[in-house]
mmCIF file of C-alpha atoms and ligand atoms in Angstrom:
data_model
loop_
_atom_site.group_PDB
_atom_site.id
_atom_site.type_symbol
_atom_site.label_atom_id
_atom_site.label_comp_id
_atom_site.label_asym_id
_atom_site.label_seq_id
_atom_site.Cartn_x
_atom_site.Cartn_y
_atom_site.Cartn_z
ATOM 1 C CA MET A 7 111.870 38.455 111.097
ATOM 2 C CA ILE A 8 110.544 39.750 107.806
ATOM 3 C CA ASN A 9 110.371 37.829 104.549
ATOM 4 C CA LEU A 10 112.342 38.375 101.334
ATOM 5 C CA GLN A 11 109.436 40.069 99.627
ATOM 6 C CA LYS A 12 109.387 42.680 102.418
ATOM 7 C CA LEU A 13 113.149 43.152 102.223
ATOM 8 C CA TYR A 14 112.779 43.796 98.510
ATOM 9 C CA GLU A 15 110.060 46.335 99.297
ATOM 10 C CA ILE A 16 112.376 48.129 101.766
ATOM 11 C CA GLN A 17 115.219 48.287 99.235
ATOM 12 C CA LYS A 18 112.869 49.530 96.510
ATOM 13 C CA THR A 19 111.523 52.287 98.777
ATOM 14 C CA LEU A 20 115.029 53.354 99.876
ATOM 15 C CA LYS A 21 116.181 53.465 96.248
ATOM 16 C CA SER A 22 113.146 55.435 95.139
ATOM 17 C CA VAL A 23 113.865 58.223 97.629
ATOM 18 C CA GLY A 24 117.576 58.179 96.750
ATOM 19 C CA TYR A 25 119.157 56.698 99.896
ATOM 20 C CA PRO A 26 122.820 56.348 98.911
ATOM 21 C CA ASP A 27 123.641 53.423 101.192
ATOM 22 C CA TYR A 28 120.397 51.552 100.721
ATOM 23 C CA LYS A 29 121.760 47.998 101.015
ATOM 24 C CA ARG A 30 123.302 48.602 104.449
ATOM 25 C CA ILE A 31 120.281 50.533 105.681
ATOM 26 C CA SER A 32 117.822 47.903 104.444
ATOM 27 C CA LYS A 33 119.706 45.346 106.566
ATOM 28 C CA GLU A 34 119.472 47.674 109.565
ATOM 29 C CA ILE A 35 115.763 48.133 108.970
ATOM 30 C CA GLU A 36 115.323 44.391 108.724
ATOM 31 C CA ASN A 37 116.846 44.013 112.187
ATOM 32 C CA TYR A 38 114.964 47.013 113.586
ATOM 33 C CA VAL A 39 111.375 46.162 112.677
ATOM 34 C CA LYS A 40 109.594 43.601 114.800
ATOM 35 C CA ASN A 41 106.356 43.208 112.818
ATOM 36 C CA ASP A 42 104.423 44.348 109.738
ATOM 37 C CA LYS A 43 103.026 47.386 111.550
ATOM 38 C CA ASP A 44 106.553 48.604 112.416
ATOM 39 C CA LEU A 45 107.627 48.020 108.842
ATOM 40 C CA GLU A 46 104.734 49.989 107.421
ATOM 41 C CA LYS A 47 105.546 52.923 109.686
ATOM 42 C CA VAL A 48 109.238 52.852 108.752
ATOM 43 C CA LEU A 49 108.449 52.693 105.039
ATOM 44 C CA ASN A 50 106.038 55.621 105.327
ATOM 45 C CA ASP A 51 108.662 57.653 107.216
ATOM 46 C CA ILE A 52 111.234 56.858 104.546
ATOM 47 C CA LYS A 53 108.839 57.827 101.762
ATOM 48 C CA SER A 54 108.436 61.208 103.424
ATOM 49 C CA ASN A 55 112.253 61.612 103.427
ATOM 50 C CA LYS A 56 112.722 61.240 107.178
ATOM 51 C CA PRO A 57 116.379 60.338 107.781
ATOM 52 C CA TRP A 58 116.924 56.775 108.984
ATOM 53 C CA GLU A 59 118.885 58.017 112.036
ATOM 54 C CA TYR A 60 115.834 59.936 113.274
ATOM 55 C CA ILE A 61 113.588 56.924 112.644
ATOM 56 C CA LYS A 62 115.761 54.583 114.716
ATOM 57 C CA GLY A 63 116.770 57.344 117.178
ATOM 58 C CA SER A 64 120.517 56.857 116.977
ATOM 59 C CA ALA A 65 123.534 57.514 114.776
ATOM 60 C CA GLU A 66 127.054 56.157 114.583
ATOM 61 C CA PHE A 67 129.979 58.557 114.905
ATOM 62 C CA TYR A 68 133.638 57.719 115.523
ATOM 63 C CA ALA A 69 132.544 54.081 115.994
ATOM 64 C CA LEU A 70 130.298 55.097 118.899
ATOM 65 C CA ASP A 71 126.546 55.184 119.219
ATOM 66 C CA PHE A 72 124.720 58.493 119.810
ATOM 67 C CA LYS A 73 121.061 59.121 120.597
ATOM 68 C CA VAL A 74 119.607 61.607 118.140
ATOM 69 C CA ASN A 75 116.236 63.201 117.495
ATOM 70 C CA LYS A 76 114.925 66.109 115.438
ATOM 71 C CA ASN A 77 116.414 68.588 117.931
ATOM 72 C CA VAL A 78 120.022 67.810 117.032
ATOM 73 C CA LEU A 79 121.994 67.544 113.832
ATOM 74 C CA ILE A 80 122.712 63.986 112.724
ATOM 75 C CA PRO A 81 126.502 63.682 113.211
ATOM 76 C CA ARG A 82 128.240 63.724 109.820
ATOM 77 C CA ILE A 83 131.092 61.436 108.828
ATOM 78 C CA GLU A 84 133.263 64.393 107.731
ATOM 79 C CA THR A 85 133.167 65.782 111.284
ATOM 80 C CA GLU A 86 135.059 62.709 112.500
ATOM 81 C CA LYS A 87 138.232 64.342 111.173
ATOM 82 C CA LEU A 88 137.712 67.248 113.574
ATOM 83 C CA VAL A 89 137.988 64.732 116.419
ATOM 84 C CA SER A 90 141.189 63.243 114.935
ATOM 85 C CA LEU A 91 142.685 66.724 114.553
ATOM 86 C CA ALA A 92 141.810 67.481 118.186
ATOM 87 C CA ILE A 93 143.478 64.259 119.409
ATOM 88 C CA HIS A 94 146.603 65.261 117.498
ATOM 89 C CA GLU A 95 146.761 68.590 119.362
ATOM 90 C CA PHE A 96 147.329 66.767 122.655
ATOM 91 C CA LYS A 97 150.733 65.559 121.458
ATOM 92 C CA ASP A 98 152.480 68.907 121.906
ATOM 93 C CA THR A 99 150.208 71.091 123.999
ATOM 94 C CA LYS A 100 148.949 71.037 127.557
ATOM 95 C CA PHE A 101 145.411 72.375 127.738
ATOM 96 C CA ASP A 102 143.634 73.481 130.933
ATOM 97 C CA THR A 103 140.261 73.505 129.231
ATOM 98 C CA VAL A 104 138.569 71.889 126.231
ATOM 99 C CA VAL A 105 135.338 73.467 124.974
ATOM 100 C CA ASP A 106 133.040 71.940 122.381
ATOM 101 C CA VAL A 107 130.920 74.892 121.329
ATOM 102 C CA GLY A 108 127.556 74.085 119.700
ATOM 103 C CA THR A 109 127.818 70.511 120.909
ATOM 104 C CA GLY A 110 124.510 69.234 119.375
ATOM 105 C CA SER A 111 124.353 65.513 120.184
ATOM 106 C CA GLY A 112 127.693 65.818 122.020
ATOM 107 C CA CYS A 113 129.362 63.609 119.413
ATOM 108 C CA ILE A 114 132.614 65.611 119.150
ATOM 109 C CA ILE A 115 133.555 65.978 122.806
ATOM 110 C CA ILE A 116 132.329 62.525 123.788
ATOM 111 C CA SER A 117 134.349 60.860 121.000
ATOM 112 C CA LEU A 118 137.390 62.946 121.916
ATOM 113 C CA LEU A 119 137.234 62.071 125.580
ATOM 114 C CA LYS A 120 136.606 58.386 124.891
ATOM 115 C CA SER A 121 139.681 58.352 122.638
ATOM 116 C CA LEU A 122 141.895 60.243 125.085
ATOM 117 C CA THR A 123 141.224 57.649 127.767
ATOM 118 C CA LEU A 124 142.657 54.896 125.543
ATOM 119 C CA PRO A 125 146.393 54.437 126.326
ATOM 120 C CA THR A 126 147.003 53.371 122.714
ATOM 121 C CA ILE A 127 145.846 56.805 121.569
ATOM 122 C CA HIS A 128 146.970 59.159 124.352
ATOM 123 C CA LYS A 129 149.692 58.517 126.908
ATOM 124 C CA GLY A 130 149.419 61.528 129.244
ATOM 125 C CA SER A 131 146.889 62.247 131.968
ATOM 126 C CA ILE A 132 143.741 64.222 131.273
ATOM 127 C CA ASP A 133 142.710 64.399 134.933
ATOM 128 C CA ASN A 134 143.297 68.125 135.317
ATOM 129 C CA ILE A 135 141.608 69.191 132.118
ATOM 130 C CA ASN A 136 138.203 70.823 132.344
ATOM 131 C CA PHE A 137 135.975 69.420 129.570
ATOM 132 C CA ILE A 138 133.027 71.658 128.679
ATOM 133 C CA ALA A 139 130.208 71.452 126.127
ATOM 134 C CA THR A 140 127.852 74.327 125.296
ATOM 135 C CA ASP A 141 124.755 74.737 123.171
ATOM 136 C CA ILE A 142 122.129 77.475 122.866
ATOM 137 C CA SER A 143 119.258 75.029 122.349
ATOM 138 C CA ASN A 144 117.506 73.635 125.435
ATOM 139 C CA LYS A 145 116.172 70.774 123.349
ATOM 140 C CA ALA A 146 119.668 69.864 122.170
ATOM 141 C CA ILE A 147 120.929 70.062 125.761
ATOM 142 C CA SER A 148 118.490 67.335 126.802
ATOM 143 C CA VAL A 149 119.800 65.077 124.011
ATOM 144 C CA VAL A 150 123.426 65.669 125.095
ATOM 145 C CA LYS A 151 122.466 64.821 128.685
ATOM 146 C CA ARG A 152 121.198 61.441 127.508
ATOM 147 C CA ASN A 153 124.386 60.821 125.520
ATOM 148 C CA LEU A 154 126.642 61.837 128.414
ATOM 149 C CA LYS A 155 124.802 59.411 130.673
ATOM 150 C CA TYR A 156 124.864 56.662 128.046
ATOM 151 C CA HIS A 157 128.644 57.039 127.663
ATOM 152 C CA LYS A 158 129.125 57.450 131.447
ATOM 153 C CA LEU A 159 130.683 60.894 131.057
ATOM 154 C CA ASP A 160 128.012 62.952 132.828
ATOM 155 C CA ASN A 161 130.342 63.549 135.791
ATOM 156 C CA ILE A 162 133.270 64.535 133.603
ATOM 157 C CA ILE A 163 131.954 66.763 130.830
ATOM 158 C CA HIS A 164 130.339 69.973 132.090
ATOM 159 C CA LEU A 165 127.353 70.939 130.012
ATOM 160 C CA HIS A 166 126.050 74.512 129.784
ATOM 161 C CA LYS A 167 123.243 76.179 127.909
ATOM 162 C CA MET A 168 124.704 79.440 126.618
ATOM 163 C CA ASP A 169 125.490 81.582 123.630
ATOM 164 C CA LEU A 170 128.787 80.106 122.341
ATOM 165 C CA ILE A 171 131.389 80.582 125.143
ATOM 166 C CA SER A 172 129.968 83.858 126.503
ATOM 167 C CA LYS A 173 129.607 82.849 130.158
ATOM 168 C CA LEU A 174 132.656 80.602 130.556
ATOM 169 C CA LYS A 175 135.437 81.633 132.931
ATOM 170 C CA LEU A 176 138.484 81.236 130.725
ATOM 171 C CA LYS A 177 140.762 83.958 132.125
ATOM 172 C CA ASP A 178 144.444 82.935 131.891
ATOM 173 C CA LYS A 179 143.549 79.480 130.564
ATOM 174 C CA ASN A 180 145.119 77.586 127.712
ATOM 175 C CA VAL A 181 142.049 76.469 125.808
ATOM 176 C CA LEU A 182 141.287 74.024 123.016
ATOM 177 C CA ILE A 183 138.071 75.122 121.307
ATOM 178 C CA LEU A 184 136.232 72.726 118.989
ATOM 179 C CA ALA A 185 133.516 74.207 116.848
ATOM 180 C CA ASN A 186 131.178 72.796 114.263
ATOM 181 C CA LEU A 187 128.822 75.766 114.327
ATOM 182 C CA PRO A 188 126.064 76.471 111.777
ATOM 183 C CA TYR A 189 127.922 77.523 108.626
ATOM 184 C CA ILE A 190 125.586 77.193 105.658
ATOM 185 C CA PRO A 191 124.897 80.568 104.022
ATOM 186 C CA THR A 192 121.145 81.299 104.245
ATOM 187 C CA LEU A 193 120.546 81.223 100.474
ATOM 188 C CA GLN A 194 122.282 77.844 100.251
ATOM 189 C CA TYR A 195 120.285 76.607 103.260
ATOM 190 C CA GLU A 196 117.040 77.347 101.413
ATOM 191 C CA LYS A 197 118.106 74.979 98.633
ATOM 192 C CA LEU A 198 119.068 72.040 100.836
ATOM 193 C CA ASP A 199 117.658 68.581 100.305
ATOM 194 C CA LYS A 200 114.185 67.959 101.753
ATOM 195 C CA SER A 201 115.520 65.304 104.142
ATOM 196 C CA VAL A 202 117.802 67.920 105.726
ATOM 197 C CA LYS A 203 115.682 71.056 105.564
ATOM 198 C CA GLU A 204 112.437 69.515 106.721
ATOM 199 C CA TYR A 205 113.847 67.364 109.487
ATOM 200 C CA GLU A 206 117.109 68.740 110.870
ATOM 201 C CA PRO A 207 117.003 71.856 113.081
ATOM 202 C CA LYS A 208 117.549 75.141 111.253
ATOM 203 C CA ILE A 209 119.403 76.468 114.301
ATOM 204 C CA ALA A 210 122.065 73.813 113.649
ATOM 205 C CA LEU A 211 122.600 74.680 109.985
ATOM 206 C CA ASP A 212 121.858 78.275 108.986
ATOM 207 C CA GLY A 213 125.012 80.358 109.380
ATOM 208 C CA GLY A 214 123.431 83.653 108.297
ATOM 209 C CA LYS A 215 123.902 85.622 105.095
ATOM 210 C CA ASP A 216 127.592 84.806 104.598
ATOM 211 C CA GLY A 217 127.629 81.570 106.630
ATOM 212 C CA ASN A 218 130.096 83.064 109.056
ATOM 213 C CA ILE A 219 128.042 84.904 111.664
ATOM 214 C CA TYR A 220 128.810 82.393 114.409
ATOM 215 C CA TYR A 221 132.544 82.270 113.757
ATOM 216 C CA LYS A 222 132.744 86.075 113.787
ATOM 217 C CA LYS A 223 130.855 86.150 117.067
ATOM 218 C CA LEU A 224 133.014 83.375 118.499
ATOM 219 C CA LEU A 225 136.166 85.360 117.777
ATOM 220 C CA GLU A 226 134.723 88.409 119.559
ATOM 221 C CA GLN A 227 133.958 86.263 122.592
ATOM 222 C CA ILE A 228 137.436 84.683 122.535
ATOM 223 C CA LYS A 229 138.998 88.159 122.547
ATOM 224 C CA LYS A 230 136.863 89.272 125.504
ATOM 225 C CA SER A 231 137.401 86.112 127.554
ATOM 226 C CA GLY A 232 140.910 86.968 128.787
ATOM 227 C CA LEU A 233 142.204 83.483 127.987
ATOM 228 C CA LYS A 234 145.977 83.036 127.844
ATOM 229 C CA SER A 235 146.190 81.112 124.584
ATOM 230 C CA PHE A 236 143.891 79.110 122.369
ATOM 231 C CA THR A 237 143.801 76.529 119.611
ATOM 232 C CA LEU A 238 140.552 76.625 117.696
ATOM 233 C CA ILE A 239 139.637 73.773 115.366
ATOM 234 C CA LEU A 240 136.558 74.572 113.342
ATOM 235 C CA GLU A 241 134.548 73.017 110.556
ATOM 236 C CA THR A 242 133.168 75.167 107.768
ATOM 237 C CA GLU A 243 131.729 74.996 104.259
ATOM 238 C CA GLY A 244 134.170 74.409 101.385
ATOM 239 C CA SER A 245 132.813 77.318 99.353
ATOM 240 C CA ILE A 246 133.416 79.869 102.148
ATOM 241 C CA VAL A 247 136.523 78.481 103.833
ATOM 242 C CA ASN A 248 138.741 81.350 102.679
ATOM 243 C CA LYS A 249 136.261 83.879 104.037
ATOM 244 C CA THR A 250 136.176 81.996 107.329
ATOM 245 C CA LYS A 251 139.983 82.048 107.357
ATOM 246 C CA ASN A 252 139.929 85.784 106.759
ATOM 247 C CA ILE A 253 138.015 86.345 110.024
ATOM 248 C CA PHE A 254 141.079 85.022 111.834
ATOM 249 C CA LYS A 255 143.688 86.754 109.674
ATOM 250 C CA LYS A 256 145.531 88.196 112.688
ATOM 251 C CA TYR A 257 146.298 84.672 113.886
ATOM 252 C CA ASN A 258 148.259 81.688 112.693
ATOM 253 C CA THR A 259 145.808 79.659 110.561
ATOM 254 C CA GLU A 260 145.910 76.435 108.606
ATOM 255 C CA ILE A 261 143.254 74.991 106.263
ATOM 256 C CA LEU A 262 142.768 71.218 106.156
ATOM 257 C CA LYS A 263 140.809 68.957 103.833
ATOM 258 C CA ASP A 264 137.969 66.540 104.535
ATOM 259 C CA LEU A 265 137.608 62.938 103.323
ATOM 260 C CA LYS A 266 136.436 64.119 99.906
ATOM 261 C CA ASP A 267 139.492 66.349 99.524
ATOM 262 C CA ILE A 268 137.445 69.511 100.106
ATOM 263 C CA ASP A 269 138.947 72.325 102.218
ATOM 264 C CA ARG A 270 136.754 72.211 105.311
ATOM 265 C CA PHE A 271 138.672 72.588 108.566
ATOM 266 C CA LEU A 272 140.579 75.504 109.974
ATOM 267 C CA ILE A 273 143.052 75.407 112.823
ATOM 268 C CA VAL A 274 143.611 78.806 114.409
ATOM 269 C CA ARG A 275 146.300 79.375 117.020
ATOM 270 C CA GLY A 276 146.362 82.477 119.175
HETATM 271 C C1 LIG B 303 126.209 72.169 112.966
HETATM 272 S S1 LIG B 303 125.449 71.764 114.517
HETATM 273 C C2 LIG B 303 126.774 70.769 115.171
HETATM 274 C C3 LIG B 303 126.371 69.812 116.225
HETATM 275 C C4 LIG B 303 127.497 68.871 116.664
HETATM 276 N N1 LIG B 303 128.600 69.599 117.223
HETATM 277 C C5 LIG B 303 127.959 68.016 115.500
HETATM 278 O O1 LIG B 303 129.097 68.228 115.037
HETATM 279 O O2 LIG B 303 127.212 67.136 115.064
HETATM 280 C C6 LIG B 303 125.594 73.304 115.365
HETATM 281 C C7 LIG B 303 125.117 73.340 116.814
HETATM 282 O O3 LIG B 303 125.336 74.673 117.298
HETATM 283 C C8 LIG B 303 124.258 75.052 118.143
HETATM 284 N N2 LIG B 303 124.190 76.511 118.178
HETATM 285 C C9 LIG B 303 123.623 77.371 117.287
HETATM 286 N N3 LIG B 303 123.797 78.647 117.696
HETATM 287 C C10 LIG B 303 124.495 78.598 118.862
HETATM 288 C C11 LIG B 303 124.967 79.588 119.768
HETATM 289 N N4 LIG B 303 124.789 80.902 119.539
HETATM 290 N N5 LIG B 303 125.628 79.188 120.884
HETATM 291 C C12 LIG B 303 125.812 77.857 121.121
HETATM 292 N N6 LIG B 303 125.385 76.885 120.295
HETATM 293 C C13 LIG B 303 124.737 77.243 119.182
HETATM 294 C C14 LIG B 303 123.045 74.385 117.509
HETATM 295 O O4 LIG B 303 121.999 74.252 118.440
HETATM 296 C C15 LIG B 303 123.645 73.062 117.044
HETATM 297 O O5 LIG B 303 123.505 72.078 118.047
#
């Protein structure tokens, strides 16, 4: 336990570096630190803008707990809607395969699968669906492995290190593709907050000059894969969403808003 004076010190430090939710986080820190030495380390980390999720090694997403470290993006609250949109797709469509491309911590596919196994959320069987997660980063893959084990899904979700979906065998399959790929245009990336730029992996954020290099590449790979049909749900940056939509202009597309009413998601059907 730490005393009130220390709690005040935590709140003051969080406020000084601009933590938006400093009251909640100060409570978490209070429960996390065991002694003065721990506290000093946490306060120093916070002063150097290290995100709280990396300090404690976990993040909450879709009411679940995920292990995180500097090799994966901290799951963002806005991405939770991508999971809800994916759940909705199971109402009318039978998928053979679900792919979470650029899985990072694994938060999207793990939350989806956890939800689909709840009878209150999904009535049908998911036994014959092949669930796959891919990422190009070996370091991210080892974080996903830990999360799959932690959520007891390591025998169900197949994890592959690869460039997007390039090596998957999708011929004649009806595929749901979920993608929160790096989408921040490089110039915008350079101006990001210190807590993001200095701590989160660049490979998870920088989407190239126009922010769309990965979505363009993904479409090329979809076309080559020989799949029968696909539904792609992707997350992108509000300022480039129309350009992202334009990549998929030959297909049926729909733009959807995030929690802050910003156009952020695209559903593409082909
Ligand atoms: C924006 S992060 C999203 C992580 C996670 N899906 C989430 O929503 O929190 C993008 C992820 O894509 C991965 N990535 C980047 N380039 C990739 C590529 N060519 N093929 C597969 N994954 C890639 C990064 O390593 C990173 O984990």
